[in-house]
JSON list of C-alpha atoms in Angstrom, two decimals:
[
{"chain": "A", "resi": 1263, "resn": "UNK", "atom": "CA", "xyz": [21.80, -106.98, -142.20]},
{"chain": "A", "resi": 1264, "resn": "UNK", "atom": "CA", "xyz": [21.04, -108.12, -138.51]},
{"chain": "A", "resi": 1265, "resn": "UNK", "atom": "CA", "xyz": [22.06, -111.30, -138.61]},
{"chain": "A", "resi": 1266, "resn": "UNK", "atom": "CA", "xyz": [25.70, -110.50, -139.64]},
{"chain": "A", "resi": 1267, "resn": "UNK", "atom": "CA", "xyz": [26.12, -108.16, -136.84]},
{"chain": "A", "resi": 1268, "resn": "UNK", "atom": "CA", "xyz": [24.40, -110.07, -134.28]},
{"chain": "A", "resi": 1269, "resn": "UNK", "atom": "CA", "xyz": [26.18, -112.99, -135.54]},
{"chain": "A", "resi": 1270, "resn": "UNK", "atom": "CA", "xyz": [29.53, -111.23, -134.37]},
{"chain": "A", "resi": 1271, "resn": "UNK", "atom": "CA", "xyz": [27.83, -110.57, -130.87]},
{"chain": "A", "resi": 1272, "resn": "UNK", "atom": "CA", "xyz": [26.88, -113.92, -130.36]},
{"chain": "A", "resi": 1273, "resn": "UNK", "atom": "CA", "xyz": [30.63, -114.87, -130.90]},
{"chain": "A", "resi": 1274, "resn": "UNK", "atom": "CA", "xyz": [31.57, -113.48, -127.43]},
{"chain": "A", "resi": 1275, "resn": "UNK", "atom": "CA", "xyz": [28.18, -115.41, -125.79]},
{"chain": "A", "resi": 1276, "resn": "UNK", "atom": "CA", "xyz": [29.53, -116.34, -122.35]},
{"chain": "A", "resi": 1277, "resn": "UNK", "atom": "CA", "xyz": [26.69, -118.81, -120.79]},
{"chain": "A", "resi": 1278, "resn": "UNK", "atom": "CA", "xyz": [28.08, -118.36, -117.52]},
{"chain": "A", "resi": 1279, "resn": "UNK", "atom": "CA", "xyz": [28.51, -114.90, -117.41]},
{"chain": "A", "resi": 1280, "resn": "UNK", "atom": "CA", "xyz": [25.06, -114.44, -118.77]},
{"chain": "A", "resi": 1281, "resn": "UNK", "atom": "CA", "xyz": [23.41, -116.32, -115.97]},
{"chain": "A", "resi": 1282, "resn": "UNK", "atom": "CA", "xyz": [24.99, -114.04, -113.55]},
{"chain": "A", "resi": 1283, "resn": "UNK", "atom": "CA", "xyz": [24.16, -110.67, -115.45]},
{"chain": "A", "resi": 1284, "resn": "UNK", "atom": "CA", "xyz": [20.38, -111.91, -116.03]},
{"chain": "A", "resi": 1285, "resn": "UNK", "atom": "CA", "xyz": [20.71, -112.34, -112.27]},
{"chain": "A", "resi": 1286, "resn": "UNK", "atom": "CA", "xyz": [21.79, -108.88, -111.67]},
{"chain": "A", "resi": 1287, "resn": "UNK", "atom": "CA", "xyz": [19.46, -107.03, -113.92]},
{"chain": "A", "resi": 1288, "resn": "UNK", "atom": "CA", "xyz": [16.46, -108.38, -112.83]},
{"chain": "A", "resi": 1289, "resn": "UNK", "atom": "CA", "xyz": [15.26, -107.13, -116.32]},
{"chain": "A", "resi": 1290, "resn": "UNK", "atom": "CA", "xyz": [12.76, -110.15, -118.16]},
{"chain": "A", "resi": 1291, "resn": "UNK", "atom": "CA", "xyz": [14.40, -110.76, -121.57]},
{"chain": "A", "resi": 1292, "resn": "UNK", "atom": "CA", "xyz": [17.17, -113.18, -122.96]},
{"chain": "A", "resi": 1293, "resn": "UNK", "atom": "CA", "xyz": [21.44, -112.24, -122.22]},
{"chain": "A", "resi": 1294, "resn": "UNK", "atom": "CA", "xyz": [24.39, -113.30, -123.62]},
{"chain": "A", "resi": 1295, "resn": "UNK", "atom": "CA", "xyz": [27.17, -112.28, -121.21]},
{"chain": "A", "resi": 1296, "resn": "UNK", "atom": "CA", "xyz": [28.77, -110.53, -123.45]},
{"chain": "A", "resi": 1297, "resn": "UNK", "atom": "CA", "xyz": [30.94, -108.04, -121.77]},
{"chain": "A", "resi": 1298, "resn": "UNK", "atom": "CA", "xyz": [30.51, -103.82, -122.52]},
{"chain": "A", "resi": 1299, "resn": "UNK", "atom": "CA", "xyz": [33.60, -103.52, -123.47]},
{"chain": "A", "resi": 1300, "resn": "UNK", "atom": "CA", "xyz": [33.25, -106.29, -126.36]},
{"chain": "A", "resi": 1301, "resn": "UNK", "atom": "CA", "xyz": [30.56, -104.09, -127.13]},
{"chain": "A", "resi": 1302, "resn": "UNK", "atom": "CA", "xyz": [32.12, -101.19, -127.52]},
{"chain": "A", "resi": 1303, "resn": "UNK", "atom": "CA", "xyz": [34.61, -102.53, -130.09]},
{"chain": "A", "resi": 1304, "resn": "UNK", "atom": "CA", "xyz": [32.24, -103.82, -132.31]},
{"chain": "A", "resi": 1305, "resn": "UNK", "atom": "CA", "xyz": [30.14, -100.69, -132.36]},
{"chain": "A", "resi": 1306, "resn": "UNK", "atom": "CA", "xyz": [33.01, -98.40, -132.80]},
{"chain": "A", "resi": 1307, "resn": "UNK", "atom": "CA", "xyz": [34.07, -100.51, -135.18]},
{"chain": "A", "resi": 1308, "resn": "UNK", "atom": "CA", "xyz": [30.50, -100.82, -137.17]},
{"chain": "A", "resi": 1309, "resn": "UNK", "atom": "CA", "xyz": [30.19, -96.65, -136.76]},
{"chain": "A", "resi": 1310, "resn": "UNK", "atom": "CA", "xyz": [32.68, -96.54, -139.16]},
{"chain": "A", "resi": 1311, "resn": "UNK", "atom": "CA", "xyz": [31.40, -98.83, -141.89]},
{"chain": "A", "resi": 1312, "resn": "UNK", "atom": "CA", "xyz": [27.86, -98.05, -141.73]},
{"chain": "A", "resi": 1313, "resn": "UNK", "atom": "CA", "xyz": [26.07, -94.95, -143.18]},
{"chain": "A", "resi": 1314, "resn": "UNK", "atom": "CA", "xyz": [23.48, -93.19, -140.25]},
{"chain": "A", "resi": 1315, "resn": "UNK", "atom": "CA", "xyz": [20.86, -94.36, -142.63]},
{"chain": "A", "resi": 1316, "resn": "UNK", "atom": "CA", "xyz": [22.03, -98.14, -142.62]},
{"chain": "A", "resi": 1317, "resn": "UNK", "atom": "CA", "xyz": [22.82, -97.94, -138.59]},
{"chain": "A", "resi": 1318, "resn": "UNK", "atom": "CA", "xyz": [19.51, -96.56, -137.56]},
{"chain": "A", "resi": 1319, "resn": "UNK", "atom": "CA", "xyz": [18.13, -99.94, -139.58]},
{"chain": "A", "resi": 1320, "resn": "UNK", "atom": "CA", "xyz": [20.47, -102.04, -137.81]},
{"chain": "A", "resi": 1321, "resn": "UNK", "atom": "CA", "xyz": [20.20, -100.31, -134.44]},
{"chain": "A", "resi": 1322, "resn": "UNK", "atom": "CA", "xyz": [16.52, -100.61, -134.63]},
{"chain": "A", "resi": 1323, "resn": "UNK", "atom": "CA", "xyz": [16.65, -104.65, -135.43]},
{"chain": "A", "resi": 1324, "resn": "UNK", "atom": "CA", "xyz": [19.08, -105.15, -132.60]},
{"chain": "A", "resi": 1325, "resn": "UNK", "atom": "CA", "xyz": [16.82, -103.25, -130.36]},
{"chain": "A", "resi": 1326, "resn": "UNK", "atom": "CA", "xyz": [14.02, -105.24, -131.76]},
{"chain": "A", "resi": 1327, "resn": "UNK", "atom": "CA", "xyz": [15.88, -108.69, -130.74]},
{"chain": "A", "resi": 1328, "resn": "UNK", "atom": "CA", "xyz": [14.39, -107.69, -126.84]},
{"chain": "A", "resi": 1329, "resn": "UNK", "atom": "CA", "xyz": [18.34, -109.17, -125.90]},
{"chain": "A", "resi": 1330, "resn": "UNK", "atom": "CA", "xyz": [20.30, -107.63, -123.09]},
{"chain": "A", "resi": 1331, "resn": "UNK", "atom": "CA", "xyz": [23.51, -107.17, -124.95]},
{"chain": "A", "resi": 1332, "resn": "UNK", "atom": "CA", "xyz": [21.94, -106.69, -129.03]},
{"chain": "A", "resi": 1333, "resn": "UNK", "atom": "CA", "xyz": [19.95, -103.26, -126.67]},
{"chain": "A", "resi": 1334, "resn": "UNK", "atom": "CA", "xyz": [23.04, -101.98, -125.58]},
{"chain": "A", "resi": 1335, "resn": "UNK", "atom": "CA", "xyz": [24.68, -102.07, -129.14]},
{"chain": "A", "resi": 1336, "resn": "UNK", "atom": "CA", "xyz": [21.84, -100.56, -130.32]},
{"chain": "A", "resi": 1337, "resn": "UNK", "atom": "CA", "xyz": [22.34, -97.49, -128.10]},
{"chain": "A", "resi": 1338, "resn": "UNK", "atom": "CA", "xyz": [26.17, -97.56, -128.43]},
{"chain": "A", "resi": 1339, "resn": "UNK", "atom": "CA", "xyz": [26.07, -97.91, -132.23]},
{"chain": "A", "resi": 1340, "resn": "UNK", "atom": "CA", "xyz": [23.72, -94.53, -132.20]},
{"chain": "A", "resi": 1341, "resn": "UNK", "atom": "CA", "xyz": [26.29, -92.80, -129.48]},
{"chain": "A", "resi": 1342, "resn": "UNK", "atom": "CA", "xyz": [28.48, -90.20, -131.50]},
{"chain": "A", "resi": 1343, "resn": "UNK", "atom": "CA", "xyz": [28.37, -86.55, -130.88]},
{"chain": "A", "resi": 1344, "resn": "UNK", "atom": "CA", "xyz": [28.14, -85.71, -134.47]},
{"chain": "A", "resi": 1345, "resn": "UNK", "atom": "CA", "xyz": [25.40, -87.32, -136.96]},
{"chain": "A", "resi": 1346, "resn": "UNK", "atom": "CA", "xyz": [24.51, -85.21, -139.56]},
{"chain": "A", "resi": 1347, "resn": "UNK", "atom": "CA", "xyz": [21.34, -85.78, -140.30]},
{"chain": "A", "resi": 1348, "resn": "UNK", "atom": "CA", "xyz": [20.13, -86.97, -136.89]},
{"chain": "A", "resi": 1349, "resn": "UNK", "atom": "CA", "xyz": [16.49, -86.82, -137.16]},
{"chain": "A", "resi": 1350, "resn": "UNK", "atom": "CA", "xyz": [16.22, -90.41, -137.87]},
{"chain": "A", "resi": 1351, "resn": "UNK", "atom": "CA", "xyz": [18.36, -90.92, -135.23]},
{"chain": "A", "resi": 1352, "resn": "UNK", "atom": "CA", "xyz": [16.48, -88.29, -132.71]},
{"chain": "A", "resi": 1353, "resn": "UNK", "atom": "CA", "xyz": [12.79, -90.34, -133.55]},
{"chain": "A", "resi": 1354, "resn": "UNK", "atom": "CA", "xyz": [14.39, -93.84, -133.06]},
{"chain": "A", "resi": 1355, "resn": "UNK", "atom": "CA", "xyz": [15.97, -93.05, -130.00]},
{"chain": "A", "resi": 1356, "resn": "UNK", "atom": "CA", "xyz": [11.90, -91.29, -128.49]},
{"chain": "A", "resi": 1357, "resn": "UNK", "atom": "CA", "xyz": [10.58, -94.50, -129.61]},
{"chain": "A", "resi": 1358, "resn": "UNK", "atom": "CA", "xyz": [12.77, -96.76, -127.26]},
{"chain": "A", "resi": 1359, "resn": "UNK", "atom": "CA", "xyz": [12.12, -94.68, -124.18]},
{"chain": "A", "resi": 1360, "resn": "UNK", "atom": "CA", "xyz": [8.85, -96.46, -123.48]},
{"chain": "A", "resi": 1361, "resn": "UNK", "atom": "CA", "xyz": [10.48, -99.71, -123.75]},
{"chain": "A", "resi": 1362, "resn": "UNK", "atom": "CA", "xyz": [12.62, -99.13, -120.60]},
{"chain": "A", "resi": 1363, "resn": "UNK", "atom": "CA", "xyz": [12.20, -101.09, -117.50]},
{"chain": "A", "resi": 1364, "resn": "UNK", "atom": "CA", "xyz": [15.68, -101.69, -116.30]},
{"chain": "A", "resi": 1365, "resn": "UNK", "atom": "CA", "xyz": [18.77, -99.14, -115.12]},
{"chain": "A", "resi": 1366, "resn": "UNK", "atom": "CA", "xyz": [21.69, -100.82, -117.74]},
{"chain": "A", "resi": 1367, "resn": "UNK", "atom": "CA", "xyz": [19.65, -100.74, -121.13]},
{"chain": "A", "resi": 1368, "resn": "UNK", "atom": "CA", "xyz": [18.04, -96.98, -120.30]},
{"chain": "A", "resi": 1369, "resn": "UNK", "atom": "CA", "xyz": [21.46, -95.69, -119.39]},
{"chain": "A", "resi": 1370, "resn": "UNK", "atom": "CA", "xyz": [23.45, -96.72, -121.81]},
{"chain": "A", "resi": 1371, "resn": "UNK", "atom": "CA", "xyz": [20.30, -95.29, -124.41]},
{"chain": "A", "resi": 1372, "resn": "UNK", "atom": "CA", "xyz": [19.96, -92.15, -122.43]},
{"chain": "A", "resi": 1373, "resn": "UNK", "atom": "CA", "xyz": [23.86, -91.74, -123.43]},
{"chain": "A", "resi": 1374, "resn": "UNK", "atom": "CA", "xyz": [23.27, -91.35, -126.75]},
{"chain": "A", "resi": 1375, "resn": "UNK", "atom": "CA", "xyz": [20.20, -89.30, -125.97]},
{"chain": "A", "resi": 1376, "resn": "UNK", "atom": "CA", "xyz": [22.27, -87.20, -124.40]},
{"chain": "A", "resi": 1377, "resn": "UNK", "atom": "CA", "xyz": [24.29, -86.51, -127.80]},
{"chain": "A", "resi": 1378, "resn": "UNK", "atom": "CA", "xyz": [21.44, -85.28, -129.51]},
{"chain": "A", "resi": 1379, "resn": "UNK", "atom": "CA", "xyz": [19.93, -83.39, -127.22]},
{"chain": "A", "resi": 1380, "resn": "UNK", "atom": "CA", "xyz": [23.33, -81.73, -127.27]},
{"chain": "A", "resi": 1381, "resn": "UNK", "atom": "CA", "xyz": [23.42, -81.08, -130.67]},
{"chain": "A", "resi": 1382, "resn": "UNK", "atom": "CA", "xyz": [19.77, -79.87, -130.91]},
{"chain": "A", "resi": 1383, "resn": "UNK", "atom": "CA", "xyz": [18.68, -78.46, -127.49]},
{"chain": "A", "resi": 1384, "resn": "UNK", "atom": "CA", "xyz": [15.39, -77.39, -128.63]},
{"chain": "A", "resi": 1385, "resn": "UNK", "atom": "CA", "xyz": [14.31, -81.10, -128.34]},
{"chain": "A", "resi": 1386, "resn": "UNK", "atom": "CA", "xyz": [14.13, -80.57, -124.12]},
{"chain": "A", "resi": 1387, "resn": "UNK", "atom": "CA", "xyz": [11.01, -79.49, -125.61]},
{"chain": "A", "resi": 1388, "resn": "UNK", "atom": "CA", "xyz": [9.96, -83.06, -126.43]},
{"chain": "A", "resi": 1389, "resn": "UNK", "atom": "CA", "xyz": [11.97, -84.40, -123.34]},
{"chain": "A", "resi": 1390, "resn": "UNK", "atom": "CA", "xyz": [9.43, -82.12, -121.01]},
{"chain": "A", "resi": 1391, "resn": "UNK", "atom": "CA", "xyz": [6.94, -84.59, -121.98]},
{"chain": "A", "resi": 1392, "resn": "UNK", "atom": "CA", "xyz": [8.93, -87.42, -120.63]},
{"chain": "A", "resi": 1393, "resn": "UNK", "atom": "CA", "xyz": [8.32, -85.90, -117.28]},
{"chain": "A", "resi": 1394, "resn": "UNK", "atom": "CA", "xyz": [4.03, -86.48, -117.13]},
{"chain": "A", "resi": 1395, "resn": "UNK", "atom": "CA", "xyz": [4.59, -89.78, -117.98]},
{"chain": "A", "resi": 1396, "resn": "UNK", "atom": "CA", "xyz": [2.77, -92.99, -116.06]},
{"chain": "A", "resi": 1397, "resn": "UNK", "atom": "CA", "xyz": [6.09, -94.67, -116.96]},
{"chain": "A", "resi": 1398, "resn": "UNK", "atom": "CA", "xyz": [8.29, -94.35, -114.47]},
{"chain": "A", "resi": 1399, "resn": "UNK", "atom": "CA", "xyz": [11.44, -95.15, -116.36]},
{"chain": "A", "resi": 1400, "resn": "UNK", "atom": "CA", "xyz": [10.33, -92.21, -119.11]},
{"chain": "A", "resi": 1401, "resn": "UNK", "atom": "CA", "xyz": [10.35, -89.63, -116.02]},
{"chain": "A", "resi": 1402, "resn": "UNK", "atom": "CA", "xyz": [13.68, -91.12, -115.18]},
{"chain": "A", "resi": 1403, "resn": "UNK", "atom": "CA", "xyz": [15.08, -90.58, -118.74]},
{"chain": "A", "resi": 1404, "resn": "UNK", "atom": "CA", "xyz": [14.34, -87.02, -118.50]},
{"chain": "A", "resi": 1405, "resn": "UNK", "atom": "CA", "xyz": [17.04, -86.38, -115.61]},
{"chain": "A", "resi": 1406, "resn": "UNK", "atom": "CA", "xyz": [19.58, -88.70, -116.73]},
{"chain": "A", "resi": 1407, "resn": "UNK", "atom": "CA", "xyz": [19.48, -87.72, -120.93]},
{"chain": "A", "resi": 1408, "resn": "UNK", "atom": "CA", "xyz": [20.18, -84.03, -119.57]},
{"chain": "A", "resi": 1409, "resn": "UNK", "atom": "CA", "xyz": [22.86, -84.88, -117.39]},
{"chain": "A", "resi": 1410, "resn": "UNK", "atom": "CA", "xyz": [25.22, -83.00, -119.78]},
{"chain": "A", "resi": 1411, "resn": "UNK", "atom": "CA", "xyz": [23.69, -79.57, -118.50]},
{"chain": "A", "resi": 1412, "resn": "UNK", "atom": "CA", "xyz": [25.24, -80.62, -114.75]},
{"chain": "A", "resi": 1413, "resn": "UNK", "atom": "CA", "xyz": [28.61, -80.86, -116.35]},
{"chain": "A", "resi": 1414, "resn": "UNK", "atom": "CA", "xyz": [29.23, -77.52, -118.20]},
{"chain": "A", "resi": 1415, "resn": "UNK", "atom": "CA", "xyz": [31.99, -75.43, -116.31]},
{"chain": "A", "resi": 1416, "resn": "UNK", "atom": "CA", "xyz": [31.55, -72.25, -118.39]},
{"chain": "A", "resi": 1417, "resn": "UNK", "atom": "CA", "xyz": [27.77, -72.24, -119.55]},
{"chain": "A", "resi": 1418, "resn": "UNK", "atom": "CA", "xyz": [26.22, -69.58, -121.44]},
{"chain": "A", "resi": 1419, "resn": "UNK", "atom": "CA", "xyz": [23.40, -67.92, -120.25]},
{"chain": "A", "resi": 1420, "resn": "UNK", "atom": "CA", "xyz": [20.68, -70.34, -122.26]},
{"chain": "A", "resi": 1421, "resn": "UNK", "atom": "CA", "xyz": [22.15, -73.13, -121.00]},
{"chain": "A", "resi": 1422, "resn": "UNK", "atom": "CA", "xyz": [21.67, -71.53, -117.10]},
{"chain": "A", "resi": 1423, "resn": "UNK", "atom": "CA", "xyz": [18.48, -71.43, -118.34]},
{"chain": "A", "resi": 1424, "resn": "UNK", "atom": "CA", "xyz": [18.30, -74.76, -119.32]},
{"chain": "A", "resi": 1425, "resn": "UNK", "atom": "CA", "xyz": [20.02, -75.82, -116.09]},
{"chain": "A", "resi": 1426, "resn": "UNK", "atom": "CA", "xyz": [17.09, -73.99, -114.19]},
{"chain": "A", "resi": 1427, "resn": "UNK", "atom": "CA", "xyz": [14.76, -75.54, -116.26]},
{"chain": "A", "resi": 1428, "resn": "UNK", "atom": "CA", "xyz": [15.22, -78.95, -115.69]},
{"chain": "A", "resi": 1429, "resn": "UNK", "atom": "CA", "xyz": [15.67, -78.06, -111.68]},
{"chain": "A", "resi": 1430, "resn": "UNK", "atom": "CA", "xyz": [12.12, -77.48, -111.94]},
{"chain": "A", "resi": 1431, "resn": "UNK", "atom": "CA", "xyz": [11.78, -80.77, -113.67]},
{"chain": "A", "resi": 1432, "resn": "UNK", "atom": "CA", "xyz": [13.75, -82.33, -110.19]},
{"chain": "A", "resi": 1433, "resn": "UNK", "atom": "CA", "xyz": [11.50, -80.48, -107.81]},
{"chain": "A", "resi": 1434, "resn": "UNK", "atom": "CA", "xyz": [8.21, -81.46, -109.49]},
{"chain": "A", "resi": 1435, "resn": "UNK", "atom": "CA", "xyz": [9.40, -84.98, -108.86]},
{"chain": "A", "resi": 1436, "resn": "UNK", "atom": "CA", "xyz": [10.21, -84.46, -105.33]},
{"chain": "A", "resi": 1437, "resn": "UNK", "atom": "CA", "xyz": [7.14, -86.17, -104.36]},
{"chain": "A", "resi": 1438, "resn": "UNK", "atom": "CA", "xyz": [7.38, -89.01, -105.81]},
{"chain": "A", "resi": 1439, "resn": "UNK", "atom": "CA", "xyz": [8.88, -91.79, -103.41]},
{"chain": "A", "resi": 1440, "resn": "UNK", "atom": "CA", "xyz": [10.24, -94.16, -106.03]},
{"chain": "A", "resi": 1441, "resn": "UNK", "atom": "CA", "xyz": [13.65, -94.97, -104.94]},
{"chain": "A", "resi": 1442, "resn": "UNK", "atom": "CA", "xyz": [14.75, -94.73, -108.97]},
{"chain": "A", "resi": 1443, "resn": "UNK", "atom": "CA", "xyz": [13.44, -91.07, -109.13]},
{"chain": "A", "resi": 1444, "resn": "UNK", "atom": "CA", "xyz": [15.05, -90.11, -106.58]},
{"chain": "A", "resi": 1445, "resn": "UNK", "atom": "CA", "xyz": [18.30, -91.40, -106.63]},
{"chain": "A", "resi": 1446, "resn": "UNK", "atom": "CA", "xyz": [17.72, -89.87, -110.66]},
{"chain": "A", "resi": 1447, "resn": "UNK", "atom": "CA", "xyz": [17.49, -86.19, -108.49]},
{"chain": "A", "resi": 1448, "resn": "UNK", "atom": "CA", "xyz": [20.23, -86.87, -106.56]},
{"chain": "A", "resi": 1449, "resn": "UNK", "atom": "CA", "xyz": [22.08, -87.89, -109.42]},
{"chain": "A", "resi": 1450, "resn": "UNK", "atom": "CA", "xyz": [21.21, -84.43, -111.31]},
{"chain": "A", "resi": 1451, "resn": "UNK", "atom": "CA", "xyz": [22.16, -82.43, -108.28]},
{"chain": "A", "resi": 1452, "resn": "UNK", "atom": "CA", "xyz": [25.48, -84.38, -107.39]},
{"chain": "A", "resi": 1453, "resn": "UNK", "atom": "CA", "xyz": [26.67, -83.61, -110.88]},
{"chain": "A", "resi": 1454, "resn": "UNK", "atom": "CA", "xyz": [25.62, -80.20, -110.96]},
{"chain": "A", "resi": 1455, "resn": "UNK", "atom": "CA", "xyz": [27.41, -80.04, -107.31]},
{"chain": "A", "resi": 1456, "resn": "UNK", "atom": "CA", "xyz": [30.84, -79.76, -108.68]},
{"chain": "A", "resi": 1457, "resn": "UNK", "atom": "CA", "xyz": [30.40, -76.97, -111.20]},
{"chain": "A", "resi": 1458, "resn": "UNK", "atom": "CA", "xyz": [27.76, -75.06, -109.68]},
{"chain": "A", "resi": 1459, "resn": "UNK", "atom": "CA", "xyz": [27.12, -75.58, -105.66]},
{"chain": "A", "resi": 1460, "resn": "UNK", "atom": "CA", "xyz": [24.85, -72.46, -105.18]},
{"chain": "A", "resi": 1461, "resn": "UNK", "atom": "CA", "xyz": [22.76, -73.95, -107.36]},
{"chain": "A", "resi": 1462, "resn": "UNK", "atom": "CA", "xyz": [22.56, -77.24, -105.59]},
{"chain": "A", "resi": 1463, "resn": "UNK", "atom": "CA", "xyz": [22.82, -75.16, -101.68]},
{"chain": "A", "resi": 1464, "resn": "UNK", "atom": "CA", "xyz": [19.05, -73.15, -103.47]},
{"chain": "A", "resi": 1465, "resn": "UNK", "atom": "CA", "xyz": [17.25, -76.50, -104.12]},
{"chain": "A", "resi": 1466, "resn": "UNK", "atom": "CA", "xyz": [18.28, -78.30, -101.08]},
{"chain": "A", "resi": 1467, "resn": "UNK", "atom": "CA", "xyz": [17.52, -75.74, -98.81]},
{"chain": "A", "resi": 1468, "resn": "UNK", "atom": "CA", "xyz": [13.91, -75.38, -100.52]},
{"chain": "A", "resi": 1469, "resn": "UNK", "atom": "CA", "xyz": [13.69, -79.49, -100.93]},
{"chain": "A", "resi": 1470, "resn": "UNK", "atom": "CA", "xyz": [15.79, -80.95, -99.71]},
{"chain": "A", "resi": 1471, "resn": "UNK", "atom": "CA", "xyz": [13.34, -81.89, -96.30]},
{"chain": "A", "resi": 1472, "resn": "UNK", "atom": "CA", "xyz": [10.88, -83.53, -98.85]},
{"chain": "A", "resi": 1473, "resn": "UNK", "atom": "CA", "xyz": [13.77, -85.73, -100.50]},
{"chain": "A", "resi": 1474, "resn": "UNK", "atom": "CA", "xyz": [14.25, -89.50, -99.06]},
{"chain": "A", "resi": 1475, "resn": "UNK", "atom": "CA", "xyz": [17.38, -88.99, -97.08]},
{"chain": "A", "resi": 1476, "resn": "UNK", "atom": "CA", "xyz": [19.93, -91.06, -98.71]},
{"chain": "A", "resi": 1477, "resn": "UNK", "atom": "CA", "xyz": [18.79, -88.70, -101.99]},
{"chain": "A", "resi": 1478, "resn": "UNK", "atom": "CA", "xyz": [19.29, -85.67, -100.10]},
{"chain": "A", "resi": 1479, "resn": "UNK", "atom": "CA", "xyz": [22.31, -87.18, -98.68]},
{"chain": "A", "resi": 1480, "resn": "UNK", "atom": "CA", "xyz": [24.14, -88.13, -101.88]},
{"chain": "A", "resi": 1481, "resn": "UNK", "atom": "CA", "xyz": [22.84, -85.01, -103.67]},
{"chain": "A", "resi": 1482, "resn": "UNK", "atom": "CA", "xyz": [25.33, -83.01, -101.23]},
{"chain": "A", "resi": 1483, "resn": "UNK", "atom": "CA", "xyz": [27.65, -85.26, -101.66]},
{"chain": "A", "resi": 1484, "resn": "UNK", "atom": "CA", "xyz": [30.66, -82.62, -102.90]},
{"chain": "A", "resi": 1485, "resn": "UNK", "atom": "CA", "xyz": [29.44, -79.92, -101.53]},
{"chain": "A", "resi": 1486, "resn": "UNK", "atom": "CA", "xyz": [31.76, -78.42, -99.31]},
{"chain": "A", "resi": 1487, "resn": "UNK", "atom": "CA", "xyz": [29.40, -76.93, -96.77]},
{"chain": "A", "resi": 1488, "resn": "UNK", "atom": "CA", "xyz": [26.95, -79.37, -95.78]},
{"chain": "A", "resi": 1489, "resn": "UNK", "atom": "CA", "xyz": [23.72, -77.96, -94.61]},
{"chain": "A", "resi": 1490, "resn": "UNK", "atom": "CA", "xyz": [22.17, -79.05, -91.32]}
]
């Protein structure tokens, strides 16, 4: 099955391009320049034809490849709100969170963590986990796969919960000095900024002085009343 679909991948290779994406990333492992939105075609179109059992398989051999752009499928061919079943789904997706070590791939995974979490948030459960981790990139994950909780204009009151929840996840990693963690708080807070500022105004005010200041600086972003 891989080869087919990776086949079609390869068929957009840009040499070029890939020497300047591989340059940008940083990230050790082979790239094809093959734009996102190439990507997103192909997936889209492969959602359709493939059965959740056959695109977990494939999703997990393109993962497998270790290559920039056959990772990114992976996670975009996974990204739907509704999968029914998902649990195959849910345990692949866990299982690629220790292989981050780069912004692009994790994001674009986190995205379709972010579905299932969605559809199931009793897994936040599992994703509390993600936050003892050595791994920096797993703490990361654990902000940016519940960004959908920032977003919510009319939330019911277990998803305030949840909201307040994963503040506490933000503030625990208010130590930590890694510029990635904390642009990940700032990122949580920014968000939540626009649909729910007196949230935002409470954890500033009690952490905001412990926050590197560009985090602090971005996570107030949209607020209107900027505090001193």
């Amino acid at each position: 099955m891989l080869t087919a679909y990776f086949d079609q991948i390869k068929a957009h290779a840009d040499p070029e391009r890939a020497t300047q994406v591989a340059a940008y990333h940083k990230a050790e492992r082979s790239y094809l320049g093959v734009p996102v939105p190439v990507l997103n075609d192909l997936t889209k179109a492969w959602r359709r034809e493939l059965s959740v059992e056959d695109r977990v398989t494939l999703a997990d051999a393109l993962w497998q490849t270790n290559i920039h752009e056959a990772r990114v499928a992976a996670s975009k061919l996974l990204t739907q709100a509704r999968i029914r079943p998902d649990d195959a789904v849910w345990d692949l997706l866990q299982g690629w969170v220790p292989d981050f070590d780069g912004w692009a791939v994790a994001d674009h995974a986190c995205s379709a963590i972010q579905k299932r979490l969605m559809a199931d948030p009793a897994r936040l459960d599992q994703v509390e986990l993600w936050t003892q981790s050595d791994h920096m990139w797993t703490r990361r994950a654990a902000l940016v796969a519940t960004l959908p909780w920032t977003k919510q204009n009319h939330p019911k009151p277990e998803d305030l919960d949840r909201r307040d929840r994963i503040l506490g996840w933000a503030a625990g990693y208010v130590p930590d000095r890694d510029w990635f963690i904390q642009k990940a708080i700032a990122w949580w807070l920014r968000d939540l900024s626009k649909h729910d500022a007196l949230r935002v105004h409470a954890f500033l005010k009690e952490h905001g002085d412990q926050m590197k200041a560009f985090a602090r600086k971005e996570a107030g972003k949209y607020l209107k009343v900027q505090l001193a």
